[in-house]
Structure formats: structure tokens, C-alpha cells
């Protein structure tokens, strides 16, 4: 039986001014993880979040983190991060020639290793990594910015990934979807087999609803 879908709240979409307030609202709403996008301006054309940000977040919550590293050569920087038991840490398949070694480093640091795939990267890239993976992040947008439109073929890619994982005996590998998770897309992504949903500017941090209301609506779409 499938467990209810999980929400990982995209902290780059939270209020920097009222970060503490937003984190407490996310806790009250019962979100499962805080998604921390780390960008280096090289792997993606944007700079975002940092160790300092993680430190600030840790000072006000015990929620586990879901770090999404969009940086080149993450193997040289894993030791920069405050990784704790229960956190997910994902690197991009496209970001290093040493994917496996970096996943091993994450595990040694106490984290749950994950791989993120940009929209054009084939699912089969995961073939020889499955034993070392706790999570696969299927990007539904080109990485780097909040507020981008879903690349339509990623819905099929989510279904292909679920099939691929299940056919390799990896039913317990978490399938996360990141980018343009609206309420409507969340239902379709859920039907395609996703388990964890990044709530960003499309489905959680919305002008029309407070965080608690948006989270409830999003959970209704992914149960
Ligand atoms: C995209 C980021 C996402 C993004 C999701 O590169 O990884 O976390 O913030 O939010 P929206 O809903 O704005 O796409
Ligand atoms: Zn992300």
C-alpha cells in the first residue's frame, strides 16, 4: 500500500524577512521536509541559499532537510554542509563525473543520498546507482529558478521512473518531483507515481492562501 505523499517545502520561496514565521507555519501545517535549493551560479545561472541559511533554519526548527545541490563538483563541497541523520541530500547527475563517489560521501556524512535529473537526462542514468540511492528527484522544470512552467514530457518521465525503480526492486526509493507543483499538476504527478512533492511558488507559497491552507489543499491532491 502506498503511503500518503510527502511535502518538501521549497525554502527559496519562503519570506527571507519573515523566515521564522514561515517555518513555524510550515511546522503547524505538518510539512514533512524543508527543501533547500543550493545554487552556485555555474551549474545553474542563479545563486541561491547557503550553509549560513541552513544554520539559520536549524536554529529554529528540527524539521529534516531535503538539500538539493545545484552546484558543479559537489564532491569537493559535501563536507561544507551540516548534514544530519534523516536529511536527504541530492546531487545532480549532470554535475559531476563522480556521481557514485559523491553519493557514498553523503552516506558517510550521515545523510540519505539522492540524485536529481534535469528534464533531458534519461532515467536509465540511474541504472548503476540504485543500491546507493534513497531518493530520485525528477525535475519538472529546468533547474535554477522558481516560477518556471512544467516541461510537459516530465509527467511521462515520472511514470517511467516509477516503473524503472519498481522493476529493479526499488519500490522504497522515494520519487520526488520538483518544479511547478501546482494543485492540478500534483494530482497528475501523484497518479504517475511520485511520493514527495516540492511545494514552491506554484503550490505552497501562494498569494491567495496562507501556508496552512495551501498545504492542506496540496496534501488533498497527493493523498
Ligand atoms: C527549481 C527549484 C524548486 C522551485 C520549486 O530549480 O529547485 O525548488 O523553487 O518551486 P516552483 O513551484 O516555483 O516551481
Ligand atoms: Zn529544488
mmCIF file of C-alpha atoms and ligand atoms in Angstrom:
data_model
loop_
_atom_site.group_PDB
_atom_site.id
_atom_site.type_symbol
_atom_site.label_atom_id
_atom_site.label_comp_id
_atom_site.label_asym_id
_atom_site.label_seq_id
_atom_site.Cartn_x
_atom_site.Cartn_y
_atom_site.Cartn_z
ATOM 1 C CA UNK A 1 0.000 0.000 0.000
ATOM 2 C CA UNK A 2 1.274 3.445 -0.881
ATOM 3 C CA UNK A 3 1.907 5.881 1.943
ATOM 4 C CA UNK A 4 0.459 9.364 1.745
ATOM 5 C CA UNK A 5 2.514 11.761 -0.358
ATOM 6 C CA UNK A 6 5.015 13.964 1.409
ATOM 7 C CA UNK A 7 5.566 17.696 1.004
ATOM 8 C CA UNK A 8 9.023 19.208 0.941
ATOM 9 C CA UNK A 9 8.689 22.991 1.265
ATOM 10 C CA UNK A 10 10.925 24.979 -1.103
ATOM 11 C CA UNK A 11 12.612 27.483 1.200
ATOM 12 C CA UNK A 12 13.796 29.711 -1.629
ATOM 13 C CA UNK A 13 10.115 30.596 -1.988
ATOM 14 C CA UNK A 14 9.660 31.444 1.724
ATOM 15 C CA UNK A 15 9.905 35.002 3.023
ATOM 16 C CA UNK A 16 13.518 35.895 3.822
ATOM 17 C CA UNK A 17 12.287 38.705 6.032
ATOM 18 C CA UNK A 18 9.799 36.527 7.896
ATOM 19 C CA UNK A 19 11.624 33.226 7.612
ATOM 20 C CA UNK A 20 10.955 32.184 11.206
ATOM 21 C CA UNK A 21 7.236 32.888 10.878
ATOM 22 C CA UNK A 22 7.052 30.861 7.658
ATOM 23 C CA UNK A 23 8.962 27.931 9.191
ATOM 24 C CA UNK A 24 6.584 27.842 12.130
ATOM 25 C CA UNK A 25 3.598 27.923 9.774
ATOM 26 C CA UNK A 26 5.126 25.049 7.805
ATOM 27 C CA UNK A 27 5.603 23.081 11.040
ATOM 28 C CA UNK A 28 2.000 23.733 12.067
ATOM 29 C CA UNK A 29 0.835 22.647 8.612
ATOM 30 C CA UNK A 30 2.689 19.342 9.100
ATOM 31 C CA UNK A 31 5.026 19.558 6.116
ATOM 32 C CA UNK A 32 7.496 16.693 6.071
ATOM 33 C CA UNK A 33 10.760 18.290 4.891
ATOM 34 C CA UNK A 34 12.278 21.673 4.171
ATOM 35 C CA UNK A 35 13.707 21.715 0.639
ATOM 36 C CA UNK A 36 16.885 23.767 0.450
ATOM 37 C CA UNK A 37 17.994 24.714 -3.062
ATOM 38 C CA UNK A 38 21.719 25.405 -3.194
ATOM 39 C CA UNK A 39 22.860 27.063 -6.436
ATOM 40 C CA UNK A 40 26.384 28.152 -7.378
ATOM 41 C CA UNK A 41 25.765 30.360 -10.421
ATOM 42 C CA UNK A 42 27.735 27.864 -12.559
ATOM 43 C CA UNK A 43 25.676 24.682 -12.723
ATOM 44 C CA UNK A 44 22.592 26.899 -12.955
ATOM 45 C CA UNK A 45 22.507 30.615 -13.811
ATOM 46 C CA UNK A 46 21.414 31.686 -10.338
ATOM 47 C CA UNK A 47 22.787 31.968 -6.804
ATOM 48 C CA UNK A 48 20.612 30.655 -4.018
ATOM 49 C CA UNK A 49 20.767 29.662 -0.357
ATOM 50 C CA UNK A 50 23.834 28.530 1.532
ATOM 51 C CA UNK A 51 25.285 26.959 4.659
ATOM 52 C CA UNK A 52 24.518 30.144 6.551
ATOM 53 C CA UNK A 53 20.901 29.805 5.549
ATOM 54 C CA UNK A 54 20.869 26.170 6.722
ATOM 55 C CA UNK A 55 22.350 27.253 10.027
ATOM 56 C CA UNK A 56 19.633 29.873 10.482
ATOM 57 C CA UNK A 57 16.940 27.322 9.655
ATOM 58 C CA UNK A 58 18.400 24.761 12.078
ATOM 59 C CA UNK A 59 18.304 27.354 14.855
ATOM 60 C CA UNK A 60 14.501 27.493 14.749
ATOM 61 C CA UNK A 61 13.347 24.012 13.692
ATOM 62 C CA UNK A 62 14.096 20.318 13.974
ATOM 63 C CA UNK A 63 12.342 19.500 10.704
ATOM 64 C CA UNK A 64 14.553 17.316 8.495
ATOM 65 C CA UNK A 65 16.124 18.953 5.452
ATOM 66 C CA UNK A 66 15.979 17.935 1.823
ATOM 67 C CA UNK A 67 19.041 19.592 0.294
ATOM 68 C CA UNK A 68 19.081 19.940 -3.482
ATOM 69 C CA UNK A 69 22.588 20.770 -4.630
ATOM 70 C CA UNK A 70 22.732 22.509 -7.996
ATOM 71 C CA UNK A 71 26.497 23.013 -7.925
ATOM 72 C CA UNK A 72 29.386 21.708 -10.009
ATOM 73 C CA UNK A 73 31.740 19.149 -8.493
ATOM 74 C CA UNK A 74 29.657 18.607 -5.350
ATOM 75 C CA UNK A 75 32.239 16.010 -4.226
ATOM 76 C CA UNK A 76 34.533 18.883 -3.230
ATOM 77 C CA UNK A 77 31.867 20.550 -1.112
ATOM 78 C CA UNK A 78 29.873 17.842 0.667
ATOM 79 C CA UNK A 79 31.920 18.452 3.820
ATOM 80 C CA UNK A 80 30.747 22.101 3.826
ATOM 81 C CA UNK A 81 27.216 21.054 4.688
ATOM 82 C CA UNK A 82 25.668 20.366 8.069
ATOM 83 C CA UNK A 83 24.156 17.001 7.146
ATOM 84 C CA UNK A 84 22.154 15.244 9.858
ATOM 85 C CA UNK A 85 20.558 11.820 10.166
ATOM 86 C CA UNK A 86 17.188 11.845 8.408
ATOM 87 C CA UNK A 87 18.153 14.537 5.871
ATOM 88 C CA UNK A 88 18.072 13.874 2.149
ATOM 89 C CA UNK A 89 20.944 15.307 0.125
ATOM 90 C CA UNK A 90 20.630 15.197 -3.665
ATOM 91 C CA UNK A 91 23.230 15.984 -6.269
ATOM 92 C CA UNK A 92 22.616 16.414 -9.974
ATOM 93 C CA UNK A 93 23.636 13.533 -12.214
ATOM 94 C CA UNK A 94 24.893 16.145 -14.695
ATOM 95 C CA UNK A 95 27.054 17.990 -12.155
ATOM 96 C CA UNK A 96 29.968 15.617 -11.656
ATOM 97 C CA UNK A 97 31.976 12.836 -13.270
ATOM 98 C CA UNK A 98 31.994 11.088 -9.877
ATOM 99 C CA UNK A 99 28.309 10.579 -9.105
ATOM 100 C CA UNK A 100 28.731 7.311 -7.217
ATOM 101 C CA UNK A 101 31.638 8.572 -5.100
ATOM 102 C CA UNK A 102 29.653 11.651 -4.125
ATOM 103 C CA UNK A 103 26.632 9.569 -3.092
ATOM 104 C CA UNK A 104 28.965 7.485 -0.915
ATOM 105 C CA UNK A 105 30.315 10.660 0.684
ATOM 106 C CA UNK A 106 26.766 11.789 1.517
ATOM 107 C CA UNK A 107 26.020 8.445 3.127
ATOM 108 C CA UNK A 108 29.267 8.565 5.127
ATOM 109 C CA UNK A 109 28.253 12.044 6.317
ATOM 110 C CA UNK A 110 25.036 10.511 7.701
ATOM 111 C CA UNK A 111 22.593 11.684 5.009
ATOM 112 C CA UNK A 112 20.233 9.832 2.685
ATOM 113 C CA UNK A 113 21.732 10.172 -0.810
ATOM 114 C CA UNK A 114 19.640 11.285 -3.749
ATOM 115 C CA UNK A 115 20.127 12.059 -7.428
ATOM 116 C CA UNK A 116 18.291 14.803 -9.292
ATOM 117 C CA UNK A 117 17.747 14.519 -13.039
ATOM 118 C CA UNK A 118 17.217 17.592 -15.207
ATOM 119 C CA UNK A 119 14.371 17.174 -17.721
ATOM 120 C CA UNK A 120 16.509 15.871 -20.628
ATOM 121 C CA UNK A 121 18.595 13.404 -18.596
ATOM 122 C CA UNK A 122 17.459 9.815 -19.183
ATOM 123 C CA UNK A 123 16.027 7.702 -16.362
ATOM 124 C CA UNK A 124 18.453 4.927 -17.336
ATOM 125 C CA UNK A 125 21.297 7.068 -15.945
ATOM 126 C CA UNK A 126 20.213 5.654 -12.589
ATOM 127 C CA UNK A 127 20.961 2.048 -13.623
ATOM 128 C CA UNK A 128 24.207 1.531 -11.723
ATOM 129 C CA UNK A 129 23.382 3.812 -8.818
ATOM 130 C CA UNK A 130 20.262 2.150 -7.479
ATOM 131 C CA UNK A 131 21.914 0.460 -4.491
ATOM 132 C CA UNK A 132 23.266 3.804 -3.322
ATOM 133 C CA UNK A 133 20.098 5.816 -3.752
ATOM 134 C CA UNK A 134 17.373 6.637 -1.255
ATOM 135 C CA UNK A 135 15.694 9.302 -3.414
ATOM 136 C CA UNK A 136 15.364 10.328 -7.041
ATOM 137 C CA UNK A 137 14.376 13.915 -7.801
ATOM 138 C CA UNK A 138 12.721 14.255 -11.197
ATOM 139 C CA UNK A 139 12.908 17.905 -12.171
ATOM 140 C CA UNK A 140 9.700 19.014 -13.846
ATOM 141 C CA UNK A 141 11.313 22.329 -14.867
ATOM 142 C CA UNK A 142 14.771 23.348 -15.991
ATOM 143 C CA UNK A 143 16.548 23.861 -12.674
ATOM 144 C CA UNK A 144 17.587 27.252 -11.353
ATOM 145 C CA UNK A 145 14.515 29.366 -10.759
ATOM 146 C CA UNK A 146 11.176 29.239 -9.021
ATOM 147 C CA UNK A 147 8.081 30.006 -11.075
ATOM 148 C CA UNK A 148 9.018 28.163 -14.262
ATOM 149 C CA UNK A 149 6.489 26.208 -16.350
ATOM 150 C CA UNK A 150 6.444 22.408 -16.213
ATOM 151 C CA UNK A 151 8.102 20.680 -19.162
ATOM 152 C CA UNK A 152 5.086 18.567 -20.262
ATOM 153 C CA UNK A 153 7.006 15.357 -21.037
ATOM 154 C CA UNK A 154 8.177 15.154 -17.439
ATOM 155 C CA UNK A 155 4.806 13.641 -16.462
ATOM 156 C CA UNK A 156 5.619 10.628 -18.605
ATOM 157 C CA UNK A 157 9.136 10.659 -17.202
ATOM 158 C CA UNK A 158 7.766 10.382 -13.646
ATOM 159 C CA UNK A 159 5.744 7.312 -14.685
ATOM 160 C CA UNK A 160 8.797 5.853 -16.467
ATOM 161 C CA UNK A 161 10.933 6.436 -13.373
ATOM 162 C CA UNK A 162 8.425 4.739 -11.047
ATOM 163 C CA UNK A 163 8.279 1.765 -13.423
ATOM 164 C CA UNK A 164 12.066 1.678 -13.675
ATOM 165 C CA UNK A 165 12.538 1.748 -9.899
ATOM 166 C CA UNK A 166 9.842 -0.859 -9.214
ATOM 167 C CA UNK A 167 11.115 -3.204 -11.914
ATOM 168 C CA UNK A 168 14.541 -3.095 -10.254
ATOM 169 C CA UNK A 169 13.108 -3.929 -6.830
ATOM 170 C CA UNK A 170 13.405 -0.341 -5.616
ATOM 171 C CA UNK A 171 9.800 0.255 -4.523
ATOM 172 C CA UNK A 172 11.092 2.064 -1.435
ATOM 173 C CA UNK A 173 13.224 4.594 -3.276
ATOM 174 C CA UNK A 174 11.472 7.936 -2.845
ATOM 175 C CA UNK A 175 10.375 9.586 -6.098
ATOM 176 C CA UNK A 176 10.409 13.335 -5.606
ATOM 177 C CA UNK A 177 9.122 15.877 -8.110
ATOM 178 C CA UNK A 178 10.476 19.406 -8.169
ATOM 179 C CA UNK A 179 9.197 22.396 -10.105
ATOM 180 C CA UNK A 180 5.777 23.852 -10.892
ATOM 181 C CA UNK A 181 3.919 21.551 -8.494
ATOM 182 C CA UNK A 182 0.517 23.237 -8.736
ATOM 183 C CA UNK A 183 -2.524 21.522 -7.178
ATOM 184 C CA UNK A 184 -3.510 20.278 -10.609
ATOM 185 C CA UNK A 185 -0.026 19.053 -11.538
ATOM 186 C CA UNK A 186 0.381 17.428 -8.107
ATOM 187 C CA UNK A 187 -2.616 15.132 -8.767
ATOM 188 C CA UNK A 188 -1.216 14.105 -12.143
ATOM 189 C CA UNK A 189 2.276 13.611 -10.701
ATOM 190 C CA UNK A 190 0.809 11.534 -7.880
ATOM 191 C CA UNK A 191 -1.058 9.370 -10.394
ATOM 192 C CA UNK A 192 2.204 8.945 -12.306
ATOM 193 C CA UNK A 193 3.838 7.552 -9.156
ATOM 194 C CA UNK A 194 5.520 10.437 -7.308
ATOM 195 C CA UNK A 195 5.776 10.236 -3.493
ATOM 196 C CA UNK A 196 7.354 13.534 -2.474
ATOM 197 C CA UNK A 197 6.339 16.929 -3.815
ATOM 198 C CA UNK A 198 8.330 20.148 -3.655
ATOM 199 C CA UNK A 199 5.921 22.889 -2.652
ATOM 200 C CA UNK A 200 7.166 26.182 -4.047
ATOM 201 C CA UNK A 201 5.661 29.287 -5.579
ATOM 202 C CA UNK A 202 3.165 27.105 -7.504
ATOM 203 C CA UNK A 203 1.509 25.128 -4.717
ATOM 204 C CA UNK A 204 2.523 26.245 -1.226
ATOM 205 C CA UNK A 205 3.770 29.844 -1.038
ATOM 206 C CA UNK A 206 0.801 31.459 -2.741
ATOM 207 C CA UNK A 207 -0.652 34.960 -2.634
ATOM 208 C CA UNK A 208 -4.230 33.656 -2.434
ATOM 209 C CA UNK A 209 -3.847 31.350 0.607
ATOM 210 C CA UNK A 210 -1.889 31.303 3.843
ATOM 211 C CA UNK A 211 0.689 28.494 4.046
ATOM 212 C CA UNK A 212 -1.542 26.299 6.249
ATOM 213 C CA UNK A 213 -4.466 26.433 3.806
ATOM 214 C CA UNK A 214 -2.253 25.836 0.765
ATOM 215 C CA UNK A 215 -0.557 22.873 2.479
ATOM 216 C CA UNK A 216 -3.918 21.288 3.282
ATOM 217 C CA UNK A 217 -5.039 21.695 -0.320
ATOM 218 C CA UNK A 218 -1.777 20.264 -1.604
ATOM 219 C CA UNK A 219 -1.994 17.264 0.764
ATOM 220 C CA UNK A 220 -5.545 16.651 -0.503
ATOM 221 C CA UNK A 221 -4.115 16.363 -4.033
ATOM 222 C CA UNK A 222 -1.438 13.836 -3.111
ATOM 223 C CA UNK A 223 -3.099 11.503 -0.596
HETATM 224 C C1 LIG B 1 13.743 24.870 -9.079
HETATM 225 C C2 LIG B 1 13.748 24.673 -7.602
HETATM 226 C C3 LIG B 1 12.411 24.447 -6.950
HETATM 227 C C4 LIG B 1 11.439 25.560 -7.043
HETATM 228 C C5 LIG B 1 10.048 24.990 -6.986
HETATM 229 O O1 LIG B 1 15.071 24.869 -9.583
HETATM 230 O O2 LIG B 1 14.537 23.506 -7.342
HETATM 231 O O3 LIG B 1 12.589 24.065 -5.595
HETATM 232 O O4 LIG B 1 11.583 26.506 -6.033
HETATM 233 O O5 LIG B 1 9.089 25.969 -6.913
HETATM 234 P P1 LIG B 1 8.066 26.419 -8.071
HETATM 235 O O6 LIG B 1 6.720 25.957 -7.623
HETATM 236 O O7 LIG B 1 8.181 27.895 -8.079
HETATM 237 O O8 LIG B 1 8.487 25.811 -9.370
HETATM 238 ZN ZN1 LIG B 2 14.873 22.017 -5.725
#
